[in-house]
Short mmCIF file of C-alpha atoms in Angstrom, two decimals:
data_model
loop_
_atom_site.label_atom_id
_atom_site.label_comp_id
_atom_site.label_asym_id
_atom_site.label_seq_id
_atom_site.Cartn_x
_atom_site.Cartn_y
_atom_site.Cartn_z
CA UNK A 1 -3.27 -13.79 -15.88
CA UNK A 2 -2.91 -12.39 -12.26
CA UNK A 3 0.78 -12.15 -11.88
CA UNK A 4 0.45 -10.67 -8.39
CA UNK A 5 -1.63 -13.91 -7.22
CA UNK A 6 1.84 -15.99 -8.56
CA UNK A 7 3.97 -13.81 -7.01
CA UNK A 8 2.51 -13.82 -3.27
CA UNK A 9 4.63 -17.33 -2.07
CA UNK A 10 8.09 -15.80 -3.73
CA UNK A 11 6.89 -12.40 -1.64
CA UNK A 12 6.60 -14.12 1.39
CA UNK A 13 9.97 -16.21 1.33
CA UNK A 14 11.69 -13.50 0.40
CA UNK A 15 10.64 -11.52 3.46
CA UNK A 16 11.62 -14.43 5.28
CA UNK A 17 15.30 -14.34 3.89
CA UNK A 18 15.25 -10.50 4.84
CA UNK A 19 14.36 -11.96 8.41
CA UNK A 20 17.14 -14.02 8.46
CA UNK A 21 19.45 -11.45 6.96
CA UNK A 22 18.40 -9.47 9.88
CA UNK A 23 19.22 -11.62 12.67
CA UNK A 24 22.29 -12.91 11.26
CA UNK A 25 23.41 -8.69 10.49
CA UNK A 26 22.20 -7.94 13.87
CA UNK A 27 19.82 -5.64 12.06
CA UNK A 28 16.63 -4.41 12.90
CA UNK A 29 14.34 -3.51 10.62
CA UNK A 30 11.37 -5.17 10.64
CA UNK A 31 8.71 -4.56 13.70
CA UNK A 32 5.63 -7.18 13.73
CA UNK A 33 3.01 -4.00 14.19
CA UNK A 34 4.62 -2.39 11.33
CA UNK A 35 4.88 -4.65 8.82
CA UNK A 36 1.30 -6.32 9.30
CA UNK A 37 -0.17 -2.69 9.09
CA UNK A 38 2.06 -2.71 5.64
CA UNK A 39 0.59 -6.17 4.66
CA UNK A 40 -2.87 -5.16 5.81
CA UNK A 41 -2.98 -2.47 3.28
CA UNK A 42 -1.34 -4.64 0.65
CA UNK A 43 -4.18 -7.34 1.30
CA UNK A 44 -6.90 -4.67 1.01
CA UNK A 45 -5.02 -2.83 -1.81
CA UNK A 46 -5.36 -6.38 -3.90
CA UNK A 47 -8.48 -7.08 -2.72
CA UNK A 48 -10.69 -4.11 -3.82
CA UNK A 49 -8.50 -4.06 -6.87
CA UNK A 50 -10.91 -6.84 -7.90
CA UNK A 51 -13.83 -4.00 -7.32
CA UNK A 52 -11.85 -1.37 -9.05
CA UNK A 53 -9.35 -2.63 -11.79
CA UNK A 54 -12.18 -3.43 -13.97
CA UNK A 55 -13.24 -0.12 -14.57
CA UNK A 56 -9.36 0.83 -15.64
CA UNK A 57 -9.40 -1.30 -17.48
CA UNK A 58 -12.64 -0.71 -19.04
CA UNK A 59 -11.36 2.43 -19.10
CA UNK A 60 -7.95 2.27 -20.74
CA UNK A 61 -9.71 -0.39 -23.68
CA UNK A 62 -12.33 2.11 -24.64
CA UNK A 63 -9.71 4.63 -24.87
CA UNK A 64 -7.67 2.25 -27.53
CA UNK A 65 -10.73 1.05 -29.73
CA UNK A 66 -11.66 4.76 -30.05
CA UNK A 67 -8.67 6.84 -30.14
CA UNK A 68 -5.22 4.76 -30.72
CA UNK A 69 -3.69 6.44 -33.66
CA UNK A 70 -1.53 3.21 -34.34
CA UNK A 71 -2.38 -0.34 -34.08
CA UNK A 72 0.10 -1.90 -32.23
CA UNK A 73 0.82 -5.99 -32.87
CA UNK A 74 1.01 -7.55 -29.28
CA UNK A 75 3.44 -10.13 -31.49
CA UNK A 76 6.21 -7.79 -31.81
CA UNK A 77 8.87 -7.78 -29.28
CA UNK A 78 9.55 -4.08 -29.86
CA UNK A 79 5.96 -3.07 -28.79
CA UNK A 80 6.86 -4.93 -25.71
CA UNK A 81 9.99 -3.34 -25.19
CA UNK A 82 8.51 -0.05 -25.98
CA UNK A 83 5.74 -0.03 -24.04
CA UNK A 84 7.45 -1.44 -21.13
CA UNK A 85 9.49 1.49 -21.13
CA UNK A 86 6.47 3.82 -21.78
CA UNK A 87 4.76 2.44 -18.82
CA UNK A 88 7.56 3.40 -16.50
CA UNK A 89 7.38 7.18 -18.24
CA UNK A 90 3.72 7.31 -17.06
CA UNK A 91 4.51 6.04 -13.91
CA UNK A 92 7.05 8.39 -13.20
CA UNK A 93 4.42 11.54 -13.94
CA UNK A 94 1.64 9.40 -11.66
CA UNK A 95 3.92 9.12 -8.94
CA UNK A 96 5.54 12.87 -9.14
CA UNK A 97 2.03 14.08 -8.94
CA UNK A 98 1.26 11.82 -6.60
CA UNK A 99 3.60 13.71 -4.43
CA UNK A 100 2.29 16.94 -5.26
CA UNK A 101 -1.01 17.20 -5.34
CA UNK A 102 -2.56 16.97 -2.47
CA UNK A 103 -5.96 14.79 -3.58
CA UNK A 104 -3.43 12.62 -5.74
CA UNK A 105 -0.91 11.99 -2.66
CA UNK A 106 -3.97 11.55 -0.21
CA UNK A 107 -4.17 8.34 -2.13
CA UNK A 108 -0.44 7.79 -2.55
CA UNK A 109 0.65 8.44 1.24
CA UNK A 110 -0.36 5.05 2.38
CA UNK A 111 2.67 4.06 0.73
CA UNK A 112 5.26 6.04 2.33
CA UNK A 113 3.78 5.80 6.25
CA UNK A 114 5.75 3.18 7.72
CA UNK A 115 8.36 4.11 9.30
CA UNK A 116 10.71 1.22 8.64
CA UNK A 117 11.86 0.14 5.42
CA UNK A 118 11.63 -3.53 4.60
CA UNK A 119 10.26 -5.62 1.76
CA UNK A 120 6.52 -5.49 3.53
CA UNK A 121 6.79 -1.82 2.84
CA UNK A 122 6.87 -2.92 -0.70
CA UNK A 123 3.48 -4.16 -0.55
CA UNK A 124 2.10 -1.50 1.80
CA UNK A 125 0.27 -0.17 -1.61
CA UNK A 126 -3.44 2.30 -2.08
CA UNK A 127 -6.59 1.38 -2.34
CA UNK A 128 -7.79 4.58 -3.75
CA UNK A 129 -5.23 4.88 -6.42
CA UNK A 130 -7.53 3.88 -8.97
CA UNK A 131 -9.64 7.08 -8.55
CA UNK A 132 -7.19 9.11 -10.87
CA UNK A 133 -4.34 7.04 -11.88
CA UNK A 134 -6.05 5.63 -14.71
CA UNK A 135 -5.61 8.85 -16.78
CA UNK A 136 -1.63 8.71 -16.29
CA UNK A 137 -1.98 5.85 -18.89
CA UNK A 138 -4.20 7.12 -21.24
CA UNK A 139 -1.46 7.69 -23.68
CA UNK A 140 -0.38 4.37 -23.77
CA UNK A 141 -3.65 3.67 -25.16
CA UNK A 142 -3.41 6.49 -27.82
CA UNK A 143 -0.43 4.99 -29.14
CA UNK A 144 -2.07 1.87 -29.77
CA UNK A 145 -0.41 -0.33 -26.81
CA UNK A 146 -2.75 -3.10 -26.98
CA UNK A 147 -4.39 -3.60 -23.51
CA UNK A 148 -3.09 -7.49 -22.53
CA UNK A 149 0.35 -5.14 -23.22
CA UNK A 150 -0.36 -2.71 -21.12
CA UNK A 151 -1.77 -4.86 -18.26
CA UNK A 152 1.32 -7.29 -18.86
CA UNK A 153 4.20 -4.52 -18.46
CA UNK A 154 2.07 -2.48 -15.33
CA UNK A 155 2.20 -5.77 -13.11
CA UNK A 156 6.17 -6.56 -14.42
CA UNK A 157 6.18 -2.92 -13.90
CA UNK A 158 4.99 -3.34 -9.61
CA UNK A 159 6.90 -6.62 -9.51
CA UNK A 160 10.45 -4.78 -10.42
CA UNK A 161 9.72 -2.73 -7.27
CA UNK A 162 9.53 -5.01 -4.82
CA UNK A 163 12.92 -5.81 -4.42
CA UNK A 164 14.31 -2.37 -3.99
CA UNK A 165 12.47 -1.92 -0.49
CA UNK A 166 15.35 -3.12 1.46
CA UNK A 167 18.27 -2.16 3.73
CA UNK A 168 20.50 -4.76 3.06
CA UNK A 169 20.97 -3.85 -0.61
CA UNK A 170 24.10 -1.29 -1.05
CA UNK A 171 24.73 1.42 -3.99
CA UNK A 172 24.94 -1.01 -7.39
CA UNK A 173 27.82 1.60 -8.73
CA UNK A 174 26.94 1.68 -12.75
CA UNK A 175 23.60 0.28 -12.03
CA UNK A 176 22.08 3.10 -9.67
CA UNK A 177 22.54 5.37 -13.32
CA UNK A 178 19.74 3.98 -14.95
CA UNK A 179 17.30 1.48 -12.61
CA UNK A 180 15.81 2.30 -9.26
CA UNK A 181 17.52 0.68 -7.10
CA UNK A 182 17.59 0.06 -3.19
CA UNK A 183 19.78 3.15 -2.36
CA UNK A 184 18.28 5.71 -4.76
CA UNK A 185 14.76 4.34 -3.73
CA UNK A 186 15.22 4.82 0.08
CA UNK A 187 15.73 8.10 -0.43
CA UNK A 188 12.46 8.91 -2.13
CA UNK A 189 10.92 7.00 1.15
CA UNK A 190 12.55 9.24 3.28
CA UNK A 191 11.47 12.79 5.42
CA UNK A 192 14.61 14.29 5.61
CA UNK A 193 14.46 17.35 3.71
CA UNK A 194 17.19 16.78 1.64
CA UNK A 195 15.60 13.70 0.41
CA UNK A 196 12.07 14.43 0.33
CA UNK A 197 10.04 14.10 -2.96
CA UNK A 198 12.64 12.40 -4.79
CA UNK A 199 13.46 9.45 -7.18
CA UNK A 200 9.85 8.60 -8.66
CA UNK A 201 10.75 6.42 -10.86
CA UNK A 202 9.53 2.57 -11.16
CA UNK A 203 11.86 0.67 -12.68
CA UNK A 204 14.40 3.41 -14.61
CA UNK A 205 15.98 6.35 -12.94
CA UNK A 206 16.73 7.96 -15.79
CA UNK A 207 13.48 10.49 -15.69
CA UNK A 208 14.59 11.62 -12.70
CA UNK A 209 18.03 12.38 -14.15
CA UNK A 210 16.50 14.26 -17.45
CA UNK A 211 13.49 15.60 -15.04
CA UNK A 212 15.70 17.12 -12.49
CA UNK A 213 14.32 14.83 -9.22
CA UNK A 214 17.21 12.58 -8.83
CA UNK A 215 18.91 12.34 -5.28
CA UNK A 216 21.61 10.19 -4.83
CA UNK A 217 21.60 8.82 -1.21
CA UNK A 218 24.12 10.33 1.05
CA UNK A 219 26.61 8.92 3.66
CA UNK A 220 26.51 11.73 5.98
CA UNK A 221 22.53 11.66 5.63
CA UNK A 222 21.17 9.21 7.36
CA UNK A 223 17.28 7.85 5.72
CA UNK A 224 14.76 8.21 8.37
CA UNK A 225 11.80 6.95 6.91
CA UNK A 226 8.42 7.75 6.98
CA UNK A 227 5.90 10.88 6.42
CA UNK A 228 6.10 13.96 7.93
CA UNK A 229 2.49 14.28 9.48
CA UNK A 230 3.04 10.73 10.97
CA UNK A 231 -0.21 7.96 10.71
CA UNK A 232 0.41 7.05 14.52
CA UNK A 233 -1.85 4.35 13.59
CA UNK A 234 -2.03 0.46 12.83
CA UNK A 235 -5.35 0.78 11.28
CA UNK A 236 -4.95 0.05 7.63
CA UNK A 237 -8.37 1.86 6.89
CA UNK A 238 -7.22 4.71 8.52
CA UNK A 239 -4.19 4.78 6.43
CA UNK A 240 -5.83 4.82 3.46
CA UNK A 241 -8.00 7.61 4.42
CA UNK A 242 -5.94 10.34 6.73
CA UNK A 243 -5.11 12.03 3.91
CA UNK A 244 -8.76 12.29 2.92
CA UNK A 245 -10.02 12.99 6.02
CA UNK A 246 -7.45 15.97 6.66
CA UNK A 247 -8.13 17.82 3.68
CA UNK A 248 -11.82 17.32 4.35
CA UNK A 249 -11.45 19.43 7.52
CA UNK A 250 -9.39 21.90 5.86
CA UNK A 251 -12.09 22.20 3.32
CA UNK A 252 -14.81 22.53 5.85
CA UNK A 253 -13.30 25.01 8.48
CA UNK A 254 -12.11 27.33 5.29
CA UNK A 255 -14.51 30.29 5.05
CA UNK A 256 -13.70 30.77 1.18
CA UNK A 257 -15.58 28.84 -0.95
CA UNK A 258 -13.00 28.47 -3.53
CA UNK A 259 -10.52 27.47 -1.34
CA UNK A 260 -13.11 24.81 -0.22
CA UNK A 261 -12.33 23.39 -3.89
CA UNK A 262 -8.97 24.19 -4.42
CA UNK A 263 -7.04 22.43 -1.59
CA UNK A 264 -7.86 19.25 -3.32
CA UNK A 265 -6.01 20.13 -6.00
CA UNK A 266 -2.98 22.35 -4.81
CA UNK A 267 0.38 21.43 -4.43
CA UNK A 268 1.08 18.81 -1.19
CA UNK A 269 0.68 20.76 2.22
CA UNK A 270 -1.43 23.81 0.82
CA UNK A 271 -3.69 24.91 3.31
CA UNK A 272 -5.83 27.48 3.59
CA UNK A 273 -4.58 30.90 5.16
CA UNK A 274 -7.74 31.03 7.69
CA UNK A 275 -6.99 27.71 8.25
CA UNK A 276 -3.59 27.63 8.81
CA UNK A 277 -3.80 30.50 11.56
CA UNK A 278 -6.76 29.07 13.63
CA UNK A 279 -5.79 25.16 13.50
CA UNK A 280 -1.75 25.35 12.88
CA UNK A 281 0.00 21.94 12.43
CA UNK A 282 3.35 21.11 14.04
CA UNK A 283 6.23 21.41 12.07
CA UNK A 284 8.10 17.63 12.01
CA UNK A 285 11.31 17.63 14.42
CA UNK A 286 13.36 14.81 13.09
CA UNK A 287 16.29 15.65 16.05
CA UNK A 288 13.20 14.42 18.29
CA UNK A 289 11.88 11.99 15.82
CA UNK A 290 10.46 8.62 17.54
CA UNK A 291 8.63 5.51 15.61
CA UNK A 292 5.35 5.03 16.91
CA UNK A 293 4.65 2.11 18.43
CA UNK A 294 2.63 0.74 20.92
CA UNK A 295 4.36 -2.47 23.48
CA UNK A 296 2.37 -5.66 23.07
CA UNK A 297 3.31 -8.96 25.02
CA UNK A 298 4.57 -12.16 23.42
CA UNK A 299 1.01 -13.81 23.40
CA UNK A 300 -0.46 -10.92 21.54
CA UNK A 301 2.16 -10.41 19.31
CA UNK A 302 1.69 -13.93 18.39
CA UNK A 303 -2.20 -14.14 18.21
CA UNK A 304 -2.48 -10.84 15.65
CA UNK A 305 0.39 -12.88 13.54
CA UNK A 306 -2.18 -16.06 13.35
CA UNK A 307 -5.06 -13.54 12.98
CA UNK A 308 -3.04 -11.86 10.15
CA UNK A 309 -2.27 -15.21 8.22
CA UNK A 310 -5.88 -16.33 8.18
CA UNK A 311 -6.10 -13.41 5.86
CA UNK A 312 -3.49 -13.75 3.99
CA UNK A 313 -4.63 -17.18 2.77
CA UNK A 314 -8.24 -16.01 2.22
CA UNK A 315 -7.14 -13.01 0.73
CA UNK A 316 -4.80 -14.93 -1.81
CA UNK A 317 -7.96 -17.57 -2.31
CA UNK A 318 -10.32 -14.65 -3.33
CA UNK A 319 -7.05 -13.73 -5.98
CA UNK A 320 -7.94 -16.83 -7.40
CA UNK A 321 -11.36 -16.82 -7.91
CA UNK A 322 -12.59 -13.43 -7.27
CA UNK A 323 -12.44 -12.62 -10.79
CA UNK A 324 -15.24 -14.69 -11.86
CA UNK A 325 -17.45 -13.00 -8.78
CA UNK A 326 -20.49 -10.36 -9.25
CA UNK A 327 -19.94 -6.96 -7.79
CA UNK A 328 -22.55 -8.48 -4.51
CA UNK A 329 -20.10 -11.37 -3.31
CA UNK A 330 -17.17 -8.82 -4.09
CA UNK A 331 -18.17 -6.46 -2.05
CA UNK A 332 -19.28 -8.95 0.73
CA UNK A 333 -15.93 -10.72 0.99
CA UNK A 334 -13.89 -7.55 0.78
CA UNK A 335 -15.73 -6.31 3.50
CA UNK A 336 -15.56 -9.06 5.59
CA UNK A 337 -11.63 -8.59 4.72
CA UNK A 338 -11.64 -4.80 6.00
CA UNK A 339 -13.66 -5.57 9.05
CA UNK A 340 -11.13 -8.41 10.05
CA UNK A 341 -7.69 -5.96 9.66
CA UNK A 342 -9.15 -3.26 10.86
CA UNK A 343 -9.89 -5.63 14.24
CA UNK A 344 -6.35 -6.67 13.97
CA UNK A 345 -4.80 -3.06 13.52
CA UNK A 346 -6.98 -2.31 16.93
CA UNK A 347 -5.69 -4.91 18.85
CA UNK A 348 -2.00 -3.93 17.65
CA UNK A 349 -2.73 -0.72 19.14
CA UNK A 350 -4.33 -2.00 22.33
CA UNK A 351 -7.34 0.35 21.91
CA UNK A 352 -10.07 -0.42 25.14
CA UNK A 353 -12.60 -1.75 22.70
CA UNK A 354 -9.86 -4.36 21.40
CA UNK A 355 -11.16 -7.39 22.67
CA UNK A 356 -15.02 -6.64 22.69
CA UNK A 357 -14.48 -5.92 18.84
CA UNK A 358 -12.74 -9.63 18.36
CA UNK A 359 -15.29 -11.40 20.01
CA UNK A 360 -17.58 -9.64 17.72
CA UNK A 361 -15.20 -10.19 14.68
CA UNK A 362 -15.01 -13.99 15.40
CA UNK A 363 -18.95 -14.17 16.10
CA UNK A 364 -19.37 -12.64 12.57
CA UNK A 365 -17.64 -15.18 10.65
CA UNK A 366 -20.33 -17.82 9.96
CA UNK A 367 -22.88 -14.69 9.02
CA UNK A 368 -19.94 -13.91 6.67
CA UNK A 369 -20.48 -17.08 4.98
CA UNK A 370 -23.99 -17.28 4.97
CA UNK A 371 -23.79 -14.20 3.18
CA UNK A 372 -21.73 -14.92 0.31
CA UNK A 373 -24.14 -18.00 -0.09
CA UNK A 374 -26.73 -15.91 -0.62
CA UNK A 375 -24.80 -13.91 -3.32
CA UNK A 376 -24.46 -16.47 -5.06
CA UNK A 377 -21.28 -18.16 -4.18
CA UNK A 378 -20.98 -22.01 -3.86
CA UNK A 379 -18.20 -22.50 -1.53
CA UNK A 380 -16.35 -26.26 -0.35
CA UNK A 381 -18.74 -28.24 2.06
CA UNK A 382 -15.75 -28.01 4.09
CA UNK A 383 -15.16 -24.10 4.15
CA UNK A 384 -18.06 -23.64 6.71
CA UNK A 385 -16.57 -26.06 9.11
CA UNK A 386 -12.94 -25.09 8.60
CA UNK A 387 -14.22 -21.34 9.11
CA UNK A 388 -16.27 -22.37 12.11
CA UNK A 389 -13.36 -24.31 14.13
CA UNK A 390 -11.00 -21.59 12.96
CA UNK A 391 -13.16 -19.18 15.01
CA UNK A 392 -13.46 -21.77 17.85
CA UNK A 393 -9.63 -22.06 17.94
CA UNK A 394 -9.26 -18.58 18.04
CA UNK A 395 -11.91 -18.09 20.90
CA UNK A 396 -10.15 -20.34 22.77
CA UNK A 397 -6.66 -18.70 22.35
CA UNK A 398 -8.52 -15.69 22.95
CA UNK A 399 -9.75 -16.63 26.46
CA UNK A 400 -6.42 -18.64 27.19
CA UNK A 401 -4.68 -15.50 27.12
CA UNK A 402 -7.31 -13.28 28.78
CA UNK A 403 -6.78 -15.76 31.75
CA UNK A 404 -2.90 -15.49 31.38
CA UNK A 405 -2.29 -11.74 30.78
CA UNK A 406 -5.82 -10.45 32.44
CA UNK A 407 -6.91 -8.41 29.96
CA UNK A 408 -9.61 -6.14 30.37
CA UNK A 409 -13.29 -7.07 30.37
CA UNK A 410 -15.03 -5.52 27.51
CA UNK A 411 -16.98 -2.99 29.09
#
């Protein structure tokens, strides 16, 4: 069962309470740029999770047949409660690693970019996690935690977090001792020194109490949230590979060949010394620190919000019945997905190209469903023509607001 696919409606509304609790607090913390780039990468996090799960999973059950040292009865309520606490151990050494390693949080960082804190920042997840997280677990198979147990408590696991991404939520007194909570877990999303690399647990705090990472949240310290080599980006696939693509240049411009290997794996912000001198990166000035953000007018604002939801609902649809896809169609639809919020995350950010890369996005849709035809996939007689008046629609409201705010002629 896809939990995550159940959850998305209760995800939504309550984002849409937190709305309201803004306006009626006179609170601000929600920007429409910001949270669909955190939404963006939650829709492609899900989405190639039905590319990439499969081989944890694959993973995780070989690991079980071959080398549990118990069998574990998924009929006992103690293996439940067991591994449900297991799970959050693991997590807790994923995510501290995570943090510092530098391959490990090149995959993790996409998290921890936006620079406001609100329940979309709860689903602002990877989609490169599965690369190495997979082996944080592999002692939940040793054990003998049966896999529907393990897959069971990982998603209750992700669900208990989603609630603690909030600013509305004060400390919980007794509670904040032993769950993550919203206070203890906007510190571990902040930059402040004080704060930074924090708090890693997923549902219990108490590793960081016995591990010594805990940091309570402090009334003199105002959170600011965010990383401290800043994304300065709506691009979702860009978020999801900065990391990457900085410690790639490190790793070409070093002139030792062993530091060309071991930057992947040293602690979070080792660089090279050759490096360092000839290509020096500013230290973050959080007296001076500013969200990025780029002004858009009403009617844009309000087009990329339509754009957006046109994902969301195709995204959720492909929840549903992506799992019963070949790797071809996968691959085709999740690419179609990328293409489509990367457009979006470029028209956030007003980039020249913006429009002329719309016009090509809404051109490609029918292609798009041609193609999954030919892999194989019988969609409804009427998804073609919903798809095709969709992009009509959207041309339209495209040109209407070309006429109304002039924008610029693709080149």
């Amino acid at each position: 069962m896809n939990y995550i696919l159940f959850a998305v409606p209760f995800f939504f509304l309550l984002i849409a309470i937190e709305l309201l609790a803004d306006r009626w607090r006179g609170l601000r913390t929600y920007r429409l740029s910001d949270a669909l780039n955190s939404l963006s990468a939650g829709v492609l996090s899900t989405t190639s999770g039905l590319l990439t799960k499969g081989l944890a999973l694959v993973t995780y059950t070989l690991a079980w047949q071959q080398l549990a040292l118990v069998e574990l009865s998924a009929k006992s309520l103690w293996v439940w409660v067991f591994a449900f606490v297991f799970y959050d151990f693991c997590y807790y050494w994923n995510h501290r690693l995570g943090h510092e390693r530098n391959v490990l949080w090149a995959a993790h960082a996409v998290h921890h970019q936006s620079e406001d804190y609100n329940l979309s920042t709860a689903l602002r997840q990877t989609s490169t996690g599965f690369i190495f997280g997979w082996i944080f677990y592999l002692p939940m198979a040793i054990v003998g935690v049966p896999p529907l147990v393990f897959l069971t408590v990982g998603a209750l696991n992700l669900l208990y977090q989603f609630w603690v991404h909030t600013r509305h939520i004060p400390k919980l007194g007794w509670f904040e001792w032993v769950f993550i909570t919203p206070s203890n877990h906007r510190v571990h999303h902040a930059q402040n020194p004080v704060y930074m690399d924090r708090n890693y647990g997923g549902v219990f705090i108490i590793w960081d109490r016995l591990f010594g990472t805990f940091q309570e949240e402090l009334d003199e310290e105002p959170v600011i949230f965010g990383v401290t080599v800043p994304l300065a980006s709506w691009n979702p696939l860009w978020a999801n590979l900065q990391v990457y693509a900085h410690l790639w240049n490190d790793a070409r411009r070093t002139g030792s060949i062993g530091d060309k290997l071991r930057i992947w794996f040293m602690r979070t912000g080792w660089r090279p010394e050759d490096v360092a001198q000839r290509h020096p990166m500013p230290k973050p000035d959080l007296a001076a620190f500013r969200k990025f953000d780029v002004p858009l007018t009403r009617g844009r604002q309000w087009y990329a919000g339509l754009q957006f939801a046109t994902y969301v609902v195709v995204g959720t649809w492909l929840l549903g019945v992506g799992e019963h896809w070949q790797v071809l169609p996968l691959v085709i639809g999740w690419s179609w997905m990328a293409f489509g919020l990367y457009t979006i995350g470029c028209w956030l950010e007003s980039r020249s190209w913006a429009l002329r890369l719309e016009l090509l996005r809404l051109v490609l849709n029918m292609p798009a469903v041609a193609a999954l035809a030919w892999g194989g996939i019988e969609l409804p007689q009427w998804a073609p023509w919903a798809l095709a008046v969709y992009s009509l629609l959207s041309l339209i409201g495209l040109l209407g607001l070309q006429r109304a705010e002039r924008l610029p002629q693709a080149d």
